[in-house]
Short mmCIF file of C-alpha atoms in Angstrom, two decimals:
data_model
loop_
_atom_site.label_atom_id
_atom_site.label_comp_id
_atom_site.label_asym_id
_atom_site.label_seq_id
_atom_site.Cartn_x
_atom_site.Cartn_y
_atom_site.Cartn_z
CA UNK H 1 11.04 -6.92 -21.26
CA UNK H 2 14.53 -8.56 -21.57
CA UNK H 3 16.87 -7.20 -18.69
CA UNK H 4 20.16 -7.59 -21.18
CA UNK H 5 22.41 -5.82 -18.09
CA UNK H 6 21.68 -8.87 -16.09
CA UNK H 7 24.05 -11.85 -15.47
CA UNK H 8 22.80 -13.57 -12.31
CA UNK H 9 20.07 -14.61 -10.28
CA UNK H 10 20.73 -15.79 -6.98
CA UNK H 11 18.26 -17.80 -4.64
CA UNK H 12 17.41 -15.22 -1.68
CA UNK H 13 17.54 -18.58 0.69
CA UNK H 14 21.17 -18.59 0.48
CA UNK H 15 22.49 -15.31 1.76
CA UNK H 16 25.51 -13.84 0.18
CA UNK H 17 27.25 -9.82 0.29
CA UNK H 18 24.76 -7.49 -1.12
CA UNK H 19 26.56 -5.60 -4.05
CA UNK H 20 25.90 -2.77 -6.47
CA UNK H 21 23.14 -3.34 -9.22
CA UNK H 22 21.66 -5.70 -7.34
CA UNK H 23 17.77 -5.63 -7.13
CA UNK H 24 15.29 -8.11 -4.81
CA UNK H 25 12.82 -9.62 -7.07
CA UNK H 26 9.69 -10.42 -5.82
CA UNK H 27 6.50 -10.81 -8.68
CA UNK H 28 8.96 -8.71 -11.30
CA UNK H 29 5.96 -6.75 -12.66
CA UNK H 30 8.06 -3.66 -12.21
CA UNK H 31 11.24 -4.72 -12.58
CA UNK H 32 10.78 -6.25 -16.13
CA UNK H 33 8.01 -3.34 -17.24
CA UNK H 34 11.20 -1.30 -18.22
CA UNK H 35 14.55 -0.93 -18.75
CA UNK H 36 17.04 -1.56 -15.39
CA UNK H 37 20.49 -0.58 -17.37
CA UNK H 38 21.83 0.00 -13.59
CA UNK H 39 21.34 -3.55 -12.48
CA UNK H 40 23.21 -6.99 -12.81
CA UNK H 41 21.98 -9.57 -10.41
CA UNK H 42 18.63 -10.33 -9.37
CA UNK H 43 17.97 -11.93 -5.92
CA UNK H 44 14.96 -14.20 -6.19
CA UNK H 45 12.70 -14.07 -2.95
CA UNK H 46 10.21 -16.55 -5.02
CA UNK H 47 11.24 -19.77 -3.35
CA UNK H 48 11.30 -18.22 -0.01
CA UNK H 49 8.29 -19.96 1.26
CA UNK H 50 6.89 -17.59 3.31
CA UNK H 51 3.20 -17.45 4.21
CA UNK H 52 1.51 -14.72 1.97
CA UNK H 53 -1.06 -13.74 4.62
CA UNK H 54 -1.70 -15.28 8.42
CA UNK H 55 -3.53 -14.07 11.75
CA UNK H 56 -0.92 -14.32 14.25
CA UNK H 57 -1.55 -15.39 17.89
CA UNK H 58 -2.58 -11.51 19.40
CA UNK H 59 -5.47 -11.08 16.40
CA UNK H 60 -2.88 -9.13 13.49
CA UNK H 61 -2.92 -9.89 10.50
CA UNK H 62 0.73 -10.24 8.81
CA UNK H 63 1.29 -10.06 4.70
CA UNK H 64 4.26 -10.97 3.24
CA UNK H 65 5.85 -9.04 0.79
CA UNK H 66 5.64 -11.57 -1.82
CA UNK H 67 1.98 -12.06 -1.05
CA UNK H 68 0.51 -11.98 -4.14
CA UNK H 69 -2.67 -9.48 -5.18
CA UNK H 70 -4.55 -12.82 -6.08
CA UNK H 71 -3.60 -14.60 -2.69
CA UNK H 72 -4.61 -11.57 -1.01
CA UNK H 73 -7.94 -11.28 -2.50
CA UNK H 74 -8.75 -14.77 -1.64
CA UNK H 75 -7.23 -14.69 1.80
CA UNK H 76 -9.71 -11.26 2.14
CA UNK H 77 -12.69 -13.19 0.55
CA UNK H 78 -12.48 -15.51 3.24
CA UNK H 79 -10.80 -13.64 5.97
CA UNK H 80 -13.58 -13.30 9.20
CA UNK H 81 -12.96 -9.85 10.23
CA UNK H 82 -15.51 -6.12 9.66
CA UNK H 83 -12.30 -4.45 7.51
CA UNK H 84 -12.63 -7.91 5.27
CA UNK H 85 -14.44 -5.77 2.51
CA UNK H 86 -11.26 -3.57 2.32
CA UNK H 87 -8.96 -6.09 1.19
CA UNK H 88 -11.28 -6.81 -2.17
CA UNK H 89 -11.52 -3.46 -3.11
CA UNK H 90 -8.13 -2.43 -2.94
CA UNK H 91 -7.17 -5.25 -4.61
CA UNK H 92 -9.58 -4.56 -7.66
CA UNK H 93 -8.06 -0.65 -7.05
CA UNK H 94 -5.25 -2.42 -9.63
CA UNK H 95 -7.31 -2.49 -12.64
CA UNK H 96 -4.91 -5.26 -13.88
CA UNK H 97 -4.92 -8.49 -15.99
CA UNK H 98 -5.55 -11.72 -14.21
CA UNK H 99 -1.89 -11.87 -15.04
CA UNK H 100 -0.39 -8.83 -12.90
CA UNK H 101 -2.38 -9.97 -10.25
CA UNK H 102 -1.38 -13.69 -10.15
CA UNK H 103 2.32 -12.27 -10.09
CA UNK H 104 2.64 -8.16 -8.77
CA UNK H 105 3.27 -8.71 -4.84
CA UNK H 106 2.31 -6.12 -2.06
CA UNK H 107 5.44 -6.06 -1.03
CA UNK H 108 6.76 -4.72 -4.88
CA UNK H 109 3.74 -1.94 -4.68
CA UNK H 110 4.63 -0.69 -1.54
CA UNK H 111 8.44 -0.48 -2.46
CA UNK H 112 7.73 0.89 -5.47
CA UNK H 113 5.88 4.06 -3.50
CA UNK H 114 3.70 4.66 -6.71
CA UNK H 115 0.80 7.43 -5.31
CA UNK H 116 -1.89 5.55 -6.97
CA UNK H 117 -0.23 2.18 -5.16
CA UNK H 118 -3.60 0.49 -3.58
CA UNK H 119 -1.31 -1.79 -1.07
CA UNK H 120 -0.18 1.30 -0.04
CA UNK H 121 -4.09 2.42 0.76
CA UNK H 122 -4.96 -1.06 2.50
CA UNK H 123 -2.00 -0.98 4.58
CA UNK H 124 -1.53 2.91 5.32
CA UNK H 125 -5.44 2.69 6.27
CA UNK H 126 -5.08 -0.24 8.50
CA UNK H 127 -2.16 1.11 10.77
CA UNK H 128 0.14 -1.07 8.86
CA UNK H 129 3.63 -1.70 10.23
CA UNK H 130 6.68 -2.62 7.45
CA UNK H 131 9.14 -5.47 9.05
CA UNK H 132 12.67 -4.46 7.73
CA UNK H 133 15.73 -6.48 7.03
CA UNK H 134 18.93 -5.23 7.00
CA UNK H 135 21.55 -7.56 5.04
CA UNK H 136 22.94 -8.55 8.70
CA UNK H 137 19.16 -9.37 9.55
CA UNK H 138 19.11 -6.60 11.84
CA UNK H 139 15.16 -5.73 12.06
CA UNK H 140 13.31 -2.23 11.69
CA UNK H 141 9.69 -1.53 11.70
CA UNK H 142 8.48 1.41 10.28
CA UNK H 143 4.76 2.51 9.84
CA UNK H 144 3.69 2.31 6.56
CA UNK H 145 2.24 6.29 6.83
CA UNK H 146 6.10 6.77 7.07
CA UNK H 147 7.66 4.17 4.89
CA UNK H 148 6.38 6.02 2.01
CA UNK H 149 7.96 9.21 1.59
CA UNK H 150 6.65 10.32 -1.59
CA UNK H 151 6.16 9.74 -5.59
CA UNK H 152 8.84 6.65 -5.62
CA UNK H 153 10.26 7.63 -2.68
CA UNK H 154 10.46 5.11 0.85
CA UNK H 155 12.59 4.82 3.69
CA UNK H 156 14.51 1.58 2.65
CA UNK H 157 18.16 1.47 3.03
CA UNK H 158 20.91 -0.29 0.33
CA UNK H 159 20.10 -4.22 0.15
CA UNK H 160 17.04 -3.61 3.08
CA UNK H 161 14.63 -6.08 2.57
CA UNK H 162 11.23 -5.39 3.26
CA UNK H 163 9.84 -8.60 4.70
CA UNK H 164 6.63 -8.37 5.83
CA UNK H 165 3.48 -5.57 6.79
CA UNK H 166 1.37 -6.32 9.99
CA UNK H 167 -1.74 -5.15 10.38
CA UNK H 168 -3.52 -4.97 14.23
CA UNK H 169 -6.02 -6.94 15.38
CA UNK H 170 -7.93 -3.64 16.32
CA UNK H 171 -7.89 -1.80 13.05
CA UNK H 172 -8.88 -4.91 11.68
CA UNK H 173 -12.24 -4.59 13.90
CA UNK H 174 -12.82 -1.08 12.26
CA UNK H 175 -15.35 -0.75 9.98
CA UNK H 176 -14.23 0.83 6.69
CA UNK H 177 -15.58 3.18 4.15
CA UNK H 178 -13.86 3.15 0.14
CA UNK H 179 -13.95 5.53 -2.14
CA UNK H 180 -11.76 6.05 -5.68
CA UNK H 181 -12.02 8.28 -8.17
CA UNK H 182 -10.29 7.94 -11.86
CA UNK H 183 -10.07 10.43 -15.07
CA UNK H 184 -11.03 7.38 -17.17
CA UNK H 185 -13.42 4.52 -16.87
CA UNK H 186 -10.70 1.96 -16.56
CA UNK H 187 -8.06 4.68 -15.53
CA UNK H 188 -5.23 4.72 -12.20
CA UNK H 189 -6.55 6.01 -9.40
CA UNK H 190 -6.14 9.37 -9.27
CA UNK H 191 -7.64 9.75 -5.81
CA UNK H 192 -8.64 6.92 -2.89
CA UNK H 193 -9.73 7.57 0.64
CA UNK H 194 -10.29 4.93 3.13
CA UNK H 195 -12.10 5.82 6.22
CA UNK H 196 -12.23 3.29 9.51
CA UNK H 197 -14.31 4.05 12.53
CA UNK H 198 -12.74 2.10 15.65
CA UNK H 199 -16.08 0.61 17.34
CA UNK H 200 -14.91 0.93 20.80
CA UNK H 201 -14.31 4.32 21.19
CA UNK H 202 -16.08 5.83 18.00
CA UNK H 203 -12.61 7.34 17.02
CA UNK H 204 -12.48 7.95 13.10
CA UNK H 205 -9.27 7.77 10.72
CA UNK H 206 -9.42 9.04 7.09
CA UNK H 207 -6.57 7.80 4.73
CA UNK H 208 -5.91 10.00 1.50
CA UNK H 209 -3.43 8.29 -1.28
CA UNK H 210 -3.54 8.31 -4.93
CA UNK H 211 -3.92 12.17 -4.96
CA UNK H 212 -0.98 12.85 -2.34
CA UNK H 213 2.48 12.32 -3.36
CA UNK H 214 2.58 10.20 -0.34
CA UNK H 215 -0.40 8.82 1.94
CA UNK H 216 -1.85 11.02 4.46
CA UNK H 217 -3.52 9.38 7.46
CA UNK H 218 -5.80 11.56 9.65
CA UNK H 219 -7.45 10.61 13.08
CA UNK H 220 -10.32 12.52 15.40
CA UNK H 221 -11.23 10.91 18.62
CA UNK H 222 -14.89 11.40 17.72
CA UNK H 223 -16.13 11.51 14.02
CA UNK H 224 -15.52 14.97 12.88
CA UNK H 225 -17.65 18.27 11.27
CA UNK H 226 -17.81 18.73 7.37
CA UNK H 227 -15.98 21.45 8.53
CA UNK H 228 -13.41 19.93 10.55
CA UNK H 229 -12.44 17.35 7.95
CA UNK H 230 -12.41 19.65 5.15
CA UNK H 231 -9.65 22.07 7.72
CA UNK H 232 -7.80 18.73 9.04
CA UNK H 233 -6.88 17.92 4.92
CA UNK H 234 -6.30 21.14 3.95
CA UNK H 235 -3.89 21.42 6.59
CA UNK H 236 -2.17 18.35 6.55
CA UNK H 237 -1.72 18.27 2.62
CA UNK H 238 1.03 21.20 1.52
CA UNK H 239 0.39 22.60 -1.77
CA UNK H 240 2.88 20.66 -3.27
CA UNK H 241 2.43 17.36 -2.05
CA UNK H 242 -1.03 16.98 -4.18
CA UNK H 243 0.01 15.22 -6.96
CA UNK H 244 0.20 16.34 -10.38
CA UNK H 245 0.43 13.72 -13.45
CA UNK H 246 -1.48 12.81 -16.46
CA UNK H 247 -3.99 11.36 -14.17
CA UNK H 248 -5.22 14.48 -12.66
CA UNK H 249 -4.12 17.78 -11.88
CA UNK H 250 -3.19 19.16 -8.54
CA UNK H 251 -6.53 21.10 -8.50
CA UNK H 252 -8.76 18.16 -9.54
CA UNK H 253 -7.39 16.06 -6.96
CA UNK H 254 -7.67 18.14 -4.45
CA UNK H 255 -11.20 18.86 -4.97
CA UNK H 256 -12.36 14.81 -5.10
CA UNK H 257 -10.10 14.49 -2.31
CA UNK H 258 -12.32 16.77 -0.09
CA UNK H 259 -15.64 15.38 -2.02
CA UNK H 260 -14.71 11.54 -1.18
CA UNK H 261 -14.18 12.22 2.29
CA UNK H 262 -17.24 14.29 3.11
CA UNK H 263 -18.91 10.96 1.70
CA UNK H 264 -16.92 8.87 3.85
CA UNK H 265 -17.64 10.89 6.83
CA UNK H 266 -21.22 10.61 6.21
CA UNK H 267 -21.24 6.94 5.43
CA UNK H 268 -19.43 6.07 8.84
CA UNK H 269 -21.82 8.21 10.59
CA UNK H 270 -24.94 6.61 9.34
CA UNK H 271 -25.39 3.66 12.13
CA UNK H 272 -24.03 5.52 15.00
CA UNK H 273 -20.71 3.47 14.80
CA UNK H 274 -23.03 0.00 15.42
#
């Protein structure tokens, strides 16, 4: 779609005062999917030149936000750690055309705070960390558990940038259990859970997104009851935070939310965290 409100695109290498209706562009997937009557100058992190994904010196893993979902498939495909399976899965979580992929970023999905956002899952589930910017380059970090505050909703300030998500080199060691459920064959997710199960200590974390308005991340120091897990979600998701869309209803969601994890749990618990 045609952004007729714009008048300018400046080159994101060359810093100048952030103003209103301006917008960082990363893949554009969003951006140009509808009408933006509210902006009038795009600033183009394309040319950046930023690494989309690297291992950094203490065993984390850091993804740019204009990573691409196709670089980050192939950097998973490759990528020599237990969680690598992760990484491919969320990425095919998208359902999209070779096309979205080669340009949607992970920084754009986790911006855009969509519940059914799968960067959002890999990153929440991973004890991902966001790397602010502020337009003086003063940084922030922010989990990602609380960077996402709800439908569309993050904790990014006026002309923040978010420039990067690191993942530890310990949750990268965890091994990881998917599950996703859809309305439709080829339907958004309407509910994913992601659990990890640390194999030092045995602790277990289960990640709930797509049916939450924002992602819920539960841990237990030792894998938990039916019982317990079933309690720990109930309690941790309000009423009103299940989300409710033409994707599933509140009810629906709720009920493959608790379904999926009962799987999960049993699927972590099969090898006796070997």
């Amino acid at each position: 779609m045609d952004l007729n409100t714009v008048t300018e695109i400046r080159d994101a290498r060359h810093p100048e005062p952030w103003r209103a209706g301006d917008a960082w562009l990363g893949g554009g997937t969003y951006l140009f999917s509808e009408p933006q009557p509210q902006l009038r100058r795009l600033v183009d992190l394309s040319r950046t030149g930023w690494v989309p994904a690297r291992v950094l010196d203490d065993g984390s893993l850091e993804i740019a936000a204009t990573c691409t979902i196709a670089q980050l498939s192939r950097f998973g495909q490759a990528f020599d750690a237990r969680s690598a399976p992760l990484f491919e899965q969320c990425c095919r979580a998208f359902l999209a055309s070779f096309k979205i992929w080669n340009m949607a970023t992970v920084g754009g999905n986790l911006c855009n705070a969509l519940p059914a956002g799968p960067m959002i899952s890999l990153t929440a589930a991973l004890d991902g960390v966001c790397l602010l910017l502020a337009q003086d380059g003063t940084p922030r970090r922010v989990p990602v558990t609380d960077f996402v505050t709800g439908a569309g909703r993050k904790d990014l300030a006026e002309g923040e940038l978010l420039r990067s998500v690191t993942l530890p080199g310990r949750a990268l060691g965890s091994r990881t259990a998917f599950r996703q459920a859809s309305l439709y064959g080829l339907g958004r997710s309407g509910v994913l859970v992601i659990g990890t199960l640390d194999p030092r200590d045995r602790s277990v974390a289960v990640t709930v997104t797509a049916s939450t308005v924002r992602p819920v991340r539960l841990r237990f120091p030792l894998p938990p009851s039916a019982a317990d897990l079933s309690a720990a979600i109930t309690s941790a998701v309000a009423e009103d935070e299940w989300f409710d869309d033409i994707h599933g209803l509140p009810r629906w969601r709720r009920h493959m939310t608790l379904r999926l994890a009962e799987e999960i749990r049993t699927e972590l618990g099969e090898d006796g965290g070997r």
